[in-house]
Short mmCIF file of C-alpha atoms in Angstrom, two decimals:
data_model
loop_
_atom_site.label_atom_id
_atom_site.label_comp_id
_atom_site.label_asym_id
_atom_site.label_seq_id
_atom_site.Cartn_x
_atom_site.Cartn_y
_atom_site.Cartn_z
CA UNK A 1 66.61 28.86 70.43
CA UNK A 2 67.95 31.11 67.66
CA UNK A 3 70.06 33.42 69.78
CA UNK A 4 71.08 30.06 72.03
CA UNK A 5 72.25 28.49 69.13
CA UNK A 6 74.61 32.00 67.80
CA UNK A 7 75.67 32.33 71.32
CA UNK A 8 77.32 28.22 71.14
CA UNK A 9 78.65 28.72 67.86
CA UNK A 10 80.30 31.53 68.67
CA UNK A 11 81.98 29.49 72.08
CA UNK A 12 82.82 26.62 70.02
CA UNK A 13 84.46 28.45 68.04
CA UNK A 14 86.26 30.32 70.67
CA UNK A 15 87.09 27.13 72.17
CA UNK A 16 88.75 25.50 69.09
CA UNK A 17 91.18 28.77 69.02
CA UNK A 18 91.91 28.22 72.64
CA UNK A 19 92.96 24.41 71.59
CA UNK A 20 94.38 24.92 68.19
CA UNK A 21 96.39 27.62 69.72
CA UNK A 22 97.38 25.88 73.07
CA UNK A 23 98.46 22.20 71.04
CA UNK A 24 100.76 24.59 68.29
CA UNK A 25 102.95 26.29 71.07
CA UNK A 26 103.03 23.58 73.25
CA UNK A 27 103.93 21.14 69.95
CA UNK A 28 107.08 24.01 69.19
CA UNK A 29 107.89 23.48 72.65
CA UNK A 30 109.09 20.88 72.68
CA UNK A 31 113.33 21.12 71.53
CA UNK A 32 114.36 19.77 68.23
CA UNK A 33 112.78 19.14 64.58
CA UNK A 34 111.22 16.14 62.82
CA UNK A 35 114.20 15.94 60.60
CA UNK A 36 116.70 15.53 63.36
CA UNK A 37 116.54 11.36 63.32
CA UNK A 38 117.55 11.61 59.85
CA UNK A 39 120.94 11.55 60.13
CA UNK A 40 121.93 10.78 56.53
CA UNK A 41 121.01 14.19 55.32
CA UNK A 42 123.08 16.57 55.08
CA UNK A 43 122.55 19.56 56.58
CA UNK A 44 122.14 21.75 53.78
CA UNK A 45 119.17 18.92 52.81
CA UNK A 46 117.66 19.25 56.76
CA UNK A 47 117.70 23.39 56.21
CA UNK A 48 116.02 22.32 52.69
CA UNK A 49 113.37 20.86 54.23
CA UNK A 50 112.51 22.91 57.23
CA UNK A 51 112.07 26.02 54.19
CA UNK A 52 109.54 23.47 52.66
CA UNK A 53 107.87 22.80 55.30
CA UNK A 54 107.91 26.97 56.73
CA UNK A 55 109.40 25.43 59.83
CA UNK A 56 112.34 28.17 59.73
CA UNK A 57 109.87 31.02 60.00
CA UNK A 58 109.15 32.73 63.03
CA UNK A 59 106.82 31.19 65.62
CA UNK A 60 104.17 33.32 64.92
CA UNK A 61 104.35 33.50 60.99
CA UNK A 62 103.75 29.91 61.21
CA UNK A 63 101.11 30.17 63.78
CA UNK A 64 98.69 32.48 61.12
CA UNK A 65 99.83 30.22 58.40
CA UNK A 66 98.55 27.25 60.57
CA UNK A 67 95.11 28.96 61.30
CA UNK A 68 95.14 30.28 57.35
CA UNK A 69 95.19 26.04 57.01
CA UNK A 70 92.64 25.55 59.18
CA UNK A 71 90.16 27.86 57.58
CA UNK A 72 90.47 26.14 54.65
CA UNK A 73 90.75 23.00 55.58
CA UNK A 74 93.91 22.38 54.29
CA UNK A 75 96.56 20.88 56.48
CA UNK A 76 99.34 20.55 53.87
CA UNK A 77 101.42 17.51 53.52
CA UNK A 78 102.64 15.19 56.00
CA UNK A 79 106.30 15.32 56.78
CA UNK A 80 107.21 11.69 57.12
CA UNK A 81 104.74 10.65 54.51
CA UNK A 82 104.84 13.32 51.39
CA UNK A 83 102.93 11.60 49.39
CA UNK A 84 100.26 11.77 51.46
CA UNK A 85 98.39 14.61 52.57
CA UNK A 86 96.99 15.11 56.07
CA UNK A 87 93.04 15.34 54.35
CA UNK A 88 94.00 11.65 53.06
CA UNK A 89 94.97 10.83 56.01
CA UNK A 90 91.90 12.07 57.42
CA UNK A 91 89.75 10.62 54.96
CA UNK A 92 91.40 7.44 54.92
CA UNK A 93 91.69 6.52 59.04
CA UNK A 94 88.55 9.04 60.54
CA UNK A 95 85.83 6.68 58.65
CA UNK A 96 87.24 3.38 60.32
CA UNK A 97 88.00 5.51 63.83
CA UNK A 98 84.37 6.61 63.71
CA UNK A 99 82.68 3.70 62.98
CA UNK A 100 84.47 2.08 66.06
CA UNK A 101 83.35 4.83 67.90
CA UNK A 102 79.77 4.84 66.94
CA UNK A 103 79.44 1.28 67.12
CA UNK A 104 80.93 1.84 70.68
CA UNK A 105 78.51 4.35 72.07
CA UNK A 106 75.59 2.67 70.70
CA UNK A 107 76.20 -0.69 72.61
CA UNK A 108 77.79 1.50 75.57
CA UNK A 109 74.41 3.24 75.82
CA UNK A 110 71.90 0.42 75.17
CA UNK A 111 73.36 -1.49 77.32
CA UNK A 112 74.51 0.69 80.05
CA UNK A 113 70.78 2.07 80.71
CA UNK A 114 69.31 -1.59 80.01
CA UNK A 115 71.69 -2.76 83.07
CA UNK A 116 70.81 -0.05 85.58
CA UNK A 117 67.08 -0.18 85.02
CA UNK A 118 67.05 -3.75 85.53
CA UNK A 119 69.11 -2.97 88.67
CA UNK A 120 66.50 -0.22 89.90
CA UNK A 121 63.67 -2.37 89.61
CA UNK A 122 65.40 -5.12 91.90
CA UNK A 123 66.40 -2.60 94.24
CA UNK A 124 68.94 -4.75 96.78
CA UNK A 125 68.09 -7.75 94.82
CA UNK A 126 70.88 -10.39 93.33
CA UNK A 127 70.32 -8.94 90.46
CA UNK A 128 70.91 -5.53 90.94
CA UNK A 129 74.14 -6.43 93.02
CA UNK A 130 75.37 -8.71 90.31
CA UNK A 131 74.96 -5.62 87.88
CA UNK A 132 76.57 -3.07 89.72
CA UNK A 133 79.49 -5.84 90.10
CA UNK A 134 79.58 -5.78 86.60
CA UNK A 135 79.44 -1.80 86.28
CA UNK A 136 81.96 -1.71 89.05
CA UNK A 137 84.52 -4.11 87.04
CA UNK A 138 83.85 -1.78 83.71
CA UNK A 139 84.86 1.18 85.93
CA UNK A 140 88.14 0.04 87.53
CA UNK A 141 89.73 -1.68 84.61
CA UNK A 142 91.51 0.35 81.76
CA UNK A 143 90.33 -0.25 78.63
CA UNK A 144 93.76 -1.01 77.20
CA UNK A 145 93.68 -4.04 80.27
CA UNK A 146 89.91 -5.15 79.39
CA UNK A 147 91.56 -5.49 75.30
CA UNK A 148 94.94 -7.50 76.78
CA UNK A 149 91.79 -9.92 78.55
CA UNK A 150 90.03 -10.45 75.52
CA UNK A 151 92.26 -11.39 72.99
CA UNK A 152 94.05 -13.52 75.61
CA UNK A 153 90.78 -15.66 76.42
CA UNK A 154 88.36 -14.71 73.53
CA UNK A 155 91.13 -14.88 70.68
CA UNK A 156 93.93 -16.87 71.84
CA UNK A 157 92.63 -19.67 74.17
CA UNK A 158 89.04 -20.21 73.06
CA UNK A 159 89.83 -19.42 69.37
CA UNK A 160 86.17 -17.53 69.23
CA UNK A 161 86.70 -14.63 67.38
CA UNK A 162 89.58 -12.86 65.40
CA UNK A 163 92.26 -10.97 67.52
CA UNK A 164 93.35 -8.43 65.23
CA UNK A 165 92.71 -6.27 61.44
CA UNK A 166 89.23 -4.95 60.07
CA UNK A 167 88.38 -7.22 57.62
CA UNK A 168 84.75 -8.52 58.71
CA UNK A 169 81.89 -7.52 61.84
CA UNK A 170 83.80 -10.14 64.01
CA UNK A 171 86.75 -7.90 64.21
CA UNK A 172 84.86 -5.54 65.18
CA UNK A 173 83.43 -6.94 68.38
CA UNK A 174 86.43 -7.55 70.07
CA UNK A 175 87.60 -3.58 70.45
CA UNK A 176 83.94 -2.70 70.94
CA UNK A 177 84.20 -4.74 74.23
CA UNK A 178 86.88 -3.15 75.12
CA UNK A 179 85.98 0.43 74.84
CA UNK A 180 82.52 0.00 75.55
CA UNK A 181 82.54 -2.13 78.78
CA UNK A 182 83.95 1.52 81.01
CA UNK A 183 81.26 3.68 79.30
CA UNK A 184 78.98 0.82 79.80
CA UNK A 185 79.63 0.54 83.66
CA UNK A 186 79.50 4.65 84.18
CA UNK A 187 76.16 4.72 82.39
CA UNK A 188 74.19 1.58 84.06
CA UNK A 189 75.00 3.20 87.36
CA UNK A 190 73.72 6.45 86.95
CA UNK A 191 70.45 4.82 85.59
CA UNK A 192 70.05 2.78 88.41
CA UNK A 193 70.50 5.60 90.60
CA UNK A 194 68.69 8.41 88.69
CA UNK A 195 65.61 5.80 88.19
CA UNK A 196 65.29 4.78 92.26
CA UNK A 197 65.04 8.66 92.68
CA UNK A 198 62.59 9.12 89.85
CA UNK A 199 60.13 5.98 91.36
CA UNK A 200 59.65 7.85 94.52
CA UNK A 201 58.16 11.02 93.20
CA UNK A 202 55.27 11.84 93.69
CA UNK A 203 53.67 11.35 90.03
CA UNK A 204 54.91 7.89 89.46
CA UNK A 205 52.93 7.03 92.56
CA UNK A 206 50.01 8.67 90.96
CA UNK A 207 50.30 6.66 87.33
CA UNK A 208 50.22 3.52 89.85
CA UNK A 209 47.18 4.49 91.84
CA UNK A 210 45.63 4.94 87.92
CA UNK A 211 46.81 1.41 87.38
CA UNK A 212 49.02 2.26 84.31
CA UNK A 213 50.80 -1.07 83.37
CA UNK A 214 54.85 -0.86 84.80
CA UNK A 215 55.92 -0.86 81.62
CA UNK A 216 54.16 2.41 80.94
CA UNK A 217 55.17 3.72 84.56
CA UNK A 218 58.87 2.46 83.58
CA UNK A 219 59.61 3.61 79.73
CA UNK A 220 56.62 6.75 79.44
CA UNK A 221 57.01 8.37 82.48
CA UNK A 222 60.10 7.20 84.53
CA UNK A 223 62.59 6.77 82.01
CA UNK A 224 62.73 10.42 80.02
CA UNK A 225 64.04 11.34 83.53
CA UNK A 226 65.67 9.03 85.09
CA UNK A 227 68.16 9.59 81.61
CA UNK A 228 68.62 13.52 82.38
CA UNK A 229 71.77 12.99 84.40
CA UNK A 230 73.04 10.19 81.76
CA UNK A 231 72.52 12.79 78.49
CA UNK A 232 75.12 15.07 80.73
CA UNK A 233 77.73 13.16 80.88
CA UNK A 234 77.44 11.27 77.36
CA UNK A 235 79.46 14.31 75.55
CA UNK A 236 82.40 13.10 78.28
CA UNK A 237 81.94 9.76 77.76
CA UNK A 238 81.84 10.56 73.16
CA UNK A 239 85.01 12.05 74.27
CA UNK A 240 86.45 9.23 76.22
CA UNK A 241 85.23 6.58 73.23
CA UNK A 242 86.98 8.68 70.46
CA UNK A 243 90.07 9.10 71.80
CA UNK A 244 90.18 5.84 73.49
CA UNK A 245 89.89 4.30 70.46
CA UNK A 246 93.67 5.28 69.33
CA UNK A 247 95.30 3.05 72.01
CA UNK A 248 92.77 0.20 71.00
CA UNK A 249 93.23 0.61 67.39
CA UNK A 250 97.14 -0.09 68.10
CA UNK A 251 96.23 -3.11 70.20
CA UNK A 252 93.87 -4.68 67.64
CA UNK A 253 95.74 -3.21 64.41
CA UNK A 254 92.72 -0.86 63.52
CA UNK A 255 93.73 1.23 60.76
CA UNK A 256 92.29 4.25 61.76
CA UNK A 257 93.02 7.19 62.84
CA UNK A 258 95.29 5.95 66.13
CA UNK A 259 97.70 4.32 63.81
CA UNK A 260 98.53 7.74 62.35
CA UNK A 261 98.26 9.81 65.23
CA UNK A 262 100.48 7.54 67.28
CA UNK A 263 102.86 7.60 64.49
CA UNK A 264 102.79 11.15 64.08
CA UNK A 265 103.73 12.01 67.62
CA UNK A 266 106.70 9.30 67.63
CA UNK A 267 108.12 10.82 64.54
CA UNK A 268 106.85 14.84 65.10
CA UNK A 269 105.04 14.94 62.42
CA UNK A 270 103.34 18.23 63.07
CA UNK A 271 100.58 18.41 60.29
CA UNK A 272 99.70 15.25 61.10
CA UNK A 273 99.38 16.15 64.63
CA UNK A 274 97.97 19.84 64.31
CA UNK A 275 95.56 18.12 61.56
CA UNK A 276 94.06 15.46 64.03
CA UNK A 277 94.00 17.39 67.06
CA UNK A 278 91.84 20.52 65.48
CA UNK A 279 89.50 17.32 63.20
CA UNK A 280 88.96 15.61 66.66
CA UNK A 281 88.58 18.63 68.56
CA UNK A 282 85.75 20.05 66.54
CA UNK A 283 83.96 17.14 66.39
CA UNK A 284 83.87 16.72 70.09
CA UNK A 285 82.55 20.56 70.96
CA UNK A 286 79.79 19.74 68.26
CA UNK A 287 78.90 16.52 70.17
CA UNK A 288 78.76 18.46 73.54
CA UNK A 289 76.79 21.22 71.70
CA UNK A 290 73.90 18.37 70.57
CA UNK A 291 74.03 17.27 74.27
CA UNK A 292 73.16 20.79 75.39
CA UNK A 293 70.53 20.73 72.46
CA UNK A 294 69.38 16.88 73.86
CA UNK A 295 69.38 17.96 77.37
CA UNK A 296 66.37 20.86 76.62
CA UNK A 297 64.05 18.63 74.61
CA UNK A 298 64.42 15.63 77.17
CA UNK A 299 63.60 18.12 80.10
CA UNK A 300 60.79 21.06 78.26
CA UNK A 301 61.30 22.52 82.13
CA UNK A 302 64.84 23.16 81.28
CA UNK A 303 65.50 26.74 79.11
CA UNK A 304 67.89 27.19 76.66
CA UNK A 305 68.52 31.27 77.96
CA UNK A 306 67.82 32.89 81.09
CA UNK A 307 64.80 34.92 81.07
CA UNK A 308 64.79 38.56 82.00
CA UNK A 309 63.09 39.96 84.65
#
């Protein structure tokens, strides 16, 4: 477990360089410089600025002074906003982004495996067809779309719950719908099919010869299983939930984290963006690394390292 453990700490961290480094050149890429819109500077003031900001050093002087930053988790100011720096920013919008995302997974999860055991256990049943209708609804429409739905009937025509801010847990329920409802879908029908398989093996026919209750057969032997291919794909889908959440948090005026990073990329805000990206990015190769972690104790069969010999 030890040397497992070195071995994906040393890969995250080779993957973060491989991001950080791929967003900064592709970011420089791209022609111009924040200050360009300002066009009531002078340009003695725009040349001012850029030396501030290091953006008139060479490429790669501010490429080691970007992963200097990084190291010490210290992404400087924010160009648009200099009061602010991008740690405020951070600390301000991540706590609001995560709980949304959190709150998300939880009820994408719950529910999701709730649906497709319900669904495996009436096999061809109207139930199981009326929740794979459901899971295949979740699947085909954006999130962005389900959001649009919501508000219109939820907010708007049935005046049930609030449309927008993040004031109270009613405006929270809203953009929880809407990002959880794909995840949700994905989830219930990999359940349903993961727990059909697991029912015809040969030692869930055993626990019911012993006359072991179904719930028993179900949630002590069936389930830890039948969930093997569903802890797989849940780093994808913590992925998909936290970055989903910045188009939803525009839609429902969240102020988290989208607000800024949306902003950012409008206006080139490069610490901003370079500040998010690498925060984000680490987080999400730490939630695939406790998936890997997950995946061993769910399956004991499963080994961490390959043995020799």
């Amino acid at each position: 477990m030890k040397t497992y453990i070195v071995k994906r700490f040393i890969s995250m961290i080779i993957t973060l360089w491989v991001i950080v480094t791929l967003t900064f050149f592709l970011m420089n890429a791209i022609p111009g410089s924040p200050f360009n819109e300002e066009r009531a500077t002078s340009e003695a003031v725009q040349e001012n600025l850029e030396s501030y900001y290091h953006l008139n050093e060479p490429l790669i002087v501010q490429y080691f002074m970007y992963i200097k930053s990084i190291v010490t988790f210290d992404f400087g100011p924010s160009i648009k906003q200099p009061s602010q720096t991008v740690n405020d920013l951070l600390g301000r919008g991540f706590p609001v982004s995560f709980e949304l995302g959190m709150v998300t997974l939880l009820v994408a999860v719950f529910s999701g495996i709730a649906l497709g055991i319900v669904a495996a256990l009436r096999r061809n049943g109207i139930v199981d067809y009326l929740a794979m209708t459901i899971a295949v609804m979740g699947i085909s429409i954006p999130n962005f779309v389900m959001a649009t739905l919501l508000i219109q009937k939820l907010a708007v025509d049935w005046a049930i719950l609030p449309a927008a801010t993040w004031t109270s847990p009613k405006h929270m329920i809203l953009p929880t719908l809407a990002l959880a409802t794909g995840p949700m879908a994905i989830i219930a029908r990999l359940t349903r099919a993961s727990m059909i398989e697991v029912l015809t093996q040969d030692y869930i026919r055993t626990a019911r010869a012993k006359g072991l209750s179904p719930y028993k057969i179900v949630f002590k032997h069936a389930l830890r299983n039948a969930l093997l291919p569903v802890v797989t794909v849940l780093g994808t889908i913590a992925a998909s939930v936290l970055t989903g959440t910045f188009v939803i948090e525009q839609i429902f005026a969240i102020p988290g984290m989208g607000k800024y990073f949306v902003d950012s990329i409008n206006t080139r805000d490069y610490p901003v963006i370079m500040g998010t990206t690498v925060f984000y990015s680490a987080i999400l190769i730490f939630m695939l690394f406790l998936v890997d972690i997950a995946y061993g104790i769910l399956d004991p069969r499963i080994k961490l390292h390959r043995k020799e010999g």
